Coordinates of C-alpha atoms in Angstrom, one line a residue:
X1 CA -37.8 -5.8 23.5
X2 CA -37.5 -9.3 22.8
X3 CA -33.9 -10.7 23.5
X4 CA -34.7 -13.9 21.5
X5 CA -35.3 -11.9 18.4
X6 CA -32.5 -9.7 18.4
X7 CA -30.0 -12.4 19.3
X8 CA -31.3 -14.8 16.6
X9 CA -31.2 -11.7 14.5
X10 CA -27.6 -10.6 15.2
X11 CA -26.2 -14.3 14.9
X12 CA -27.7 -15.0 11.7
X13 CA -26.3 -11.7 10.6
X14 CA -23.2 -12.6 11.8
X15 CA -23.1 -15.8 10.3
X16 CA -23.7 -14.6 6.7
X17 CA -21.5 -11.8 6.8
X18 CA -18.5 -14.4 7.9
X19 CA -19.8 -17.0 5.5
X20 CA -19.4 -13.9 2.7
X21 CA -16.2 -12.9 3.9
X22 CA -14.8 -16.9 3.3
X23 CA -16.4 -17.1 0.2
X24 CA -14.5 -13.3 -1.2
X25 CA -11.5 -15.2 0.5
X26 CA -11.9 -18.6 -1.1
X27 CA -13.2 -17.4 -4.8
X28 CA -12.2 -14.2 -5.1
X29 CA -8.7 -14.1 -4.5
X30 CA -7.5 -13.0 -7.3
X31 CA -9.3 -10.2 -7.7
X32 CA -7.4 -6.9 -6.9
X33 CA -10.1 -5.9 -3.8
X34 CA -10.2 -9.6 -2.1
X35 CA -8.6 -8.4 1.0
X36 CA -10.2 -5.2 1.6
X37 CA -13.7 -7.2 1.6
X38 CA -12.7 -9.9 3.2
X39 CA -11.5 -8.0 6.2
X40 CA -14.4 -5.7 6.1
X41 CA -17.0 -8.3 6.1
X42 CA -15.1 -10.6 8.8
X43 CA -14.7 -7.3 11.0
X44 CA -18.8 -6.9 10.8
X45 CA -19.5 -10.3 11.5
X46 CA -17.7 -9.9 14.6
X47 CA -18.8 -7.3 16.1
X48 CA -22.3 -8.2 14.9
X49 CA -21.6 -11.8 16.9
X50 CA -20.0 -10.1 19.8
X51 CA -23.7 -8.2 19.7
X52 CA -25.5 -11.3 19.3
X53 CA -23.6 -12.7 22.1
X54 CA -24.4 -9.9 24.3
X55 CA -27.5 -10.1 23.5
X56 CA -27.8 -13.5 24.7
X57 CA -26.1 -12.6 28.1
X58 CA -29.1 -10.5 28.6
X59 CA -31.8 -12.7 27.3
X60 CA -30.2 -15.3 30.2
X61 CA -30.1 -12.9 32.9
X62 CA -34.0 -11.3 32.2
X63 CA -34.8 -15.4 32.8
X64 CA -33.3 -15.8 35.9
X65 CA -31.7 -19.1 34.1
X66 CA -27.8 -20.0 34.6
X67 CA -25.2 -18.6 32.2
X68 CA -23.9 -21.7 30.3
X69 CA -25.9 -23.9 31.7
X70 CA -26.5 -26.4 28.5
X71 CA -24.0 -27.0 25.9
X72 CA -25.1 -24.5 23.6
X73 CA -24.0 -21.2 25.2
X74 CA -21.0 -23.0 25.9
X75 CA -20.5 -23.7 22.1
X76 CA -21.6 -20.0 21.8
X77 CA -18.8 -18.7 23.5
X78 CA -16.3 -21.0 22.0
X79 CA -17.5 -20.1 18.8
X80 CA -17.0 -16.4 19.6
X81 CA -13.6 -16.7 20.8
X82 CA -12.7 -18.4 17.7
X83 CA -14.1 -16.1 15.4
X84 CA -11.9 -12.9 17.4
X85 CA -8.9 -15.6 17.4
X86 CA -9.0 -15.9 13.3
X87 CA -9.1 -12.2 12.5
X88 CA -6.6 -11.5 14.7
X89 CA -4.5 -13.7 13.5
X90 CA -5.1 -12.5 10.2
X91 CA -3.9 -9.1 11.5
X92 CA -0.9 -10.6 12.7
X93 CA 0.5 -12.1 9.0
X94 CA 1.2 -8.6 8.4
X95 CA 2.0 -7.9 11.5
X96 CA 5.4 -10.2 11.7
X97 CA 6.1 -11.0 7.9
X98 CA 9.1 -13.3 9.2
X99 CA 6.0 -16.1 9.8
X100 CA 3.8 -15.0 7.8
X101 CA 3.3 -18.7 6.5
X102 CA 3.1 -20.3 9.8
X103 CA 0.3 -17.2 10.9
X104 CA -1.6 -18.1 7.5
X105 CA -1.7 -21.5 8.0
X106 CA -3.2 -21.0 11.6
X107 CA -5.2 -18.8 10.2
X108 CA -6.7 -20.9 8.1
X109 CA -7.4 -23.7 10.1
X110 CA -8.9 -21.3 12.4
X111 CA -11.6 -20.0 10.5
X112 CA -12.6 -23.6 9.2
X113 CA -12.7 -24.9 12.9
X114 CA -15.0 -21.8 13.7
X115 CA -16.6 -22.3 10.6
X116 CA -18.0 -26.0 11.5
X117 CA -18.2 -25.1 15.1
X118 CA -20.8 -22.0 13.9
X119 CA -22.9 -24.7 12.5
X120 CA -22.6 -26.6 15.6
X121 CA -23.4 -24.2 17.4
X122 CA -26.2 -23.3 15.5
X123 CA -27.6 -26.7 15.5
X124 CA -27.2 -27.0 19.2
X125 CA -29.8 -23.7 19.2
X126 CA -32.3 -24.8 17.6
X127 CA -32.2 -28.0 19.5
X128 CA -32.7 -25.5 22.7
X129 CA -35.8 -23.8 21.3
X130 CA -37.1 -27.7 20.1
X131 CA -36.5 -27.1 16.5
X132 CA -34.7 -30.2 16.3

């Protein structure tokens, strides 16, 4: 099995499946099943990243190269921290309604920082591979 494939596979996935899920979020909102697609298609993405991720791990080890040795598995893993940070704070507006502004606000910002830092991240890949 090639590691590359199925990591460049899962991430890409990932990506439009969270890009989908702002985009229901951002346009959709006012349609009466925005939430329940939103948080479906953010959930995927996640777990399809945490794959992607995983996969990575493997692809590393099967090299015999350091984990995080260059910038962008370190971007990698920031990235997936952020995008397991913005659902569950999405999770918790409902979860404490008392700051339920304050959560949505964080929230927010949250999946726009992970949003850019996808891209970064993304960017920092295909400078690995010599894309760029």
């Amino acid at each position: 099995m090639n590691w590359f494939y199925l990591h460049t596979g899962f991430m890409l996935t990932a990506s439009a499946l969270l890009l989908t899920a702002v985009t229901v979020a951002r346009i959709f909102r006012h349609k009466v099943w925005w939430l329940k697609g939103h948080r479906r298609l953010a959930l995927c993405g996640v777990a399809i990243l945490a794959a992607g991720f995983l996969a990575a791990i493997v692809l590393i080890s099967s090299s015999g190269q350091p984990h995080f040795g260059s910038l962008h598995p370190r971007l990698g893993g920031l990235t997936l921290s952020g995008a397991v940070l913005t659902p569950v704070l999405g999770f918790s507006v409902f979860r404490f309604p008392i700051r339920a502004a304050a959560i949505r606000r964080i929230h927010r910002v949250s999946g726009r920082l992970t949003a850019i830092l996808t891209v970064i991240t993304i960017l920092s890949g295909l400078l690995l591979i010599g894309i760029f």
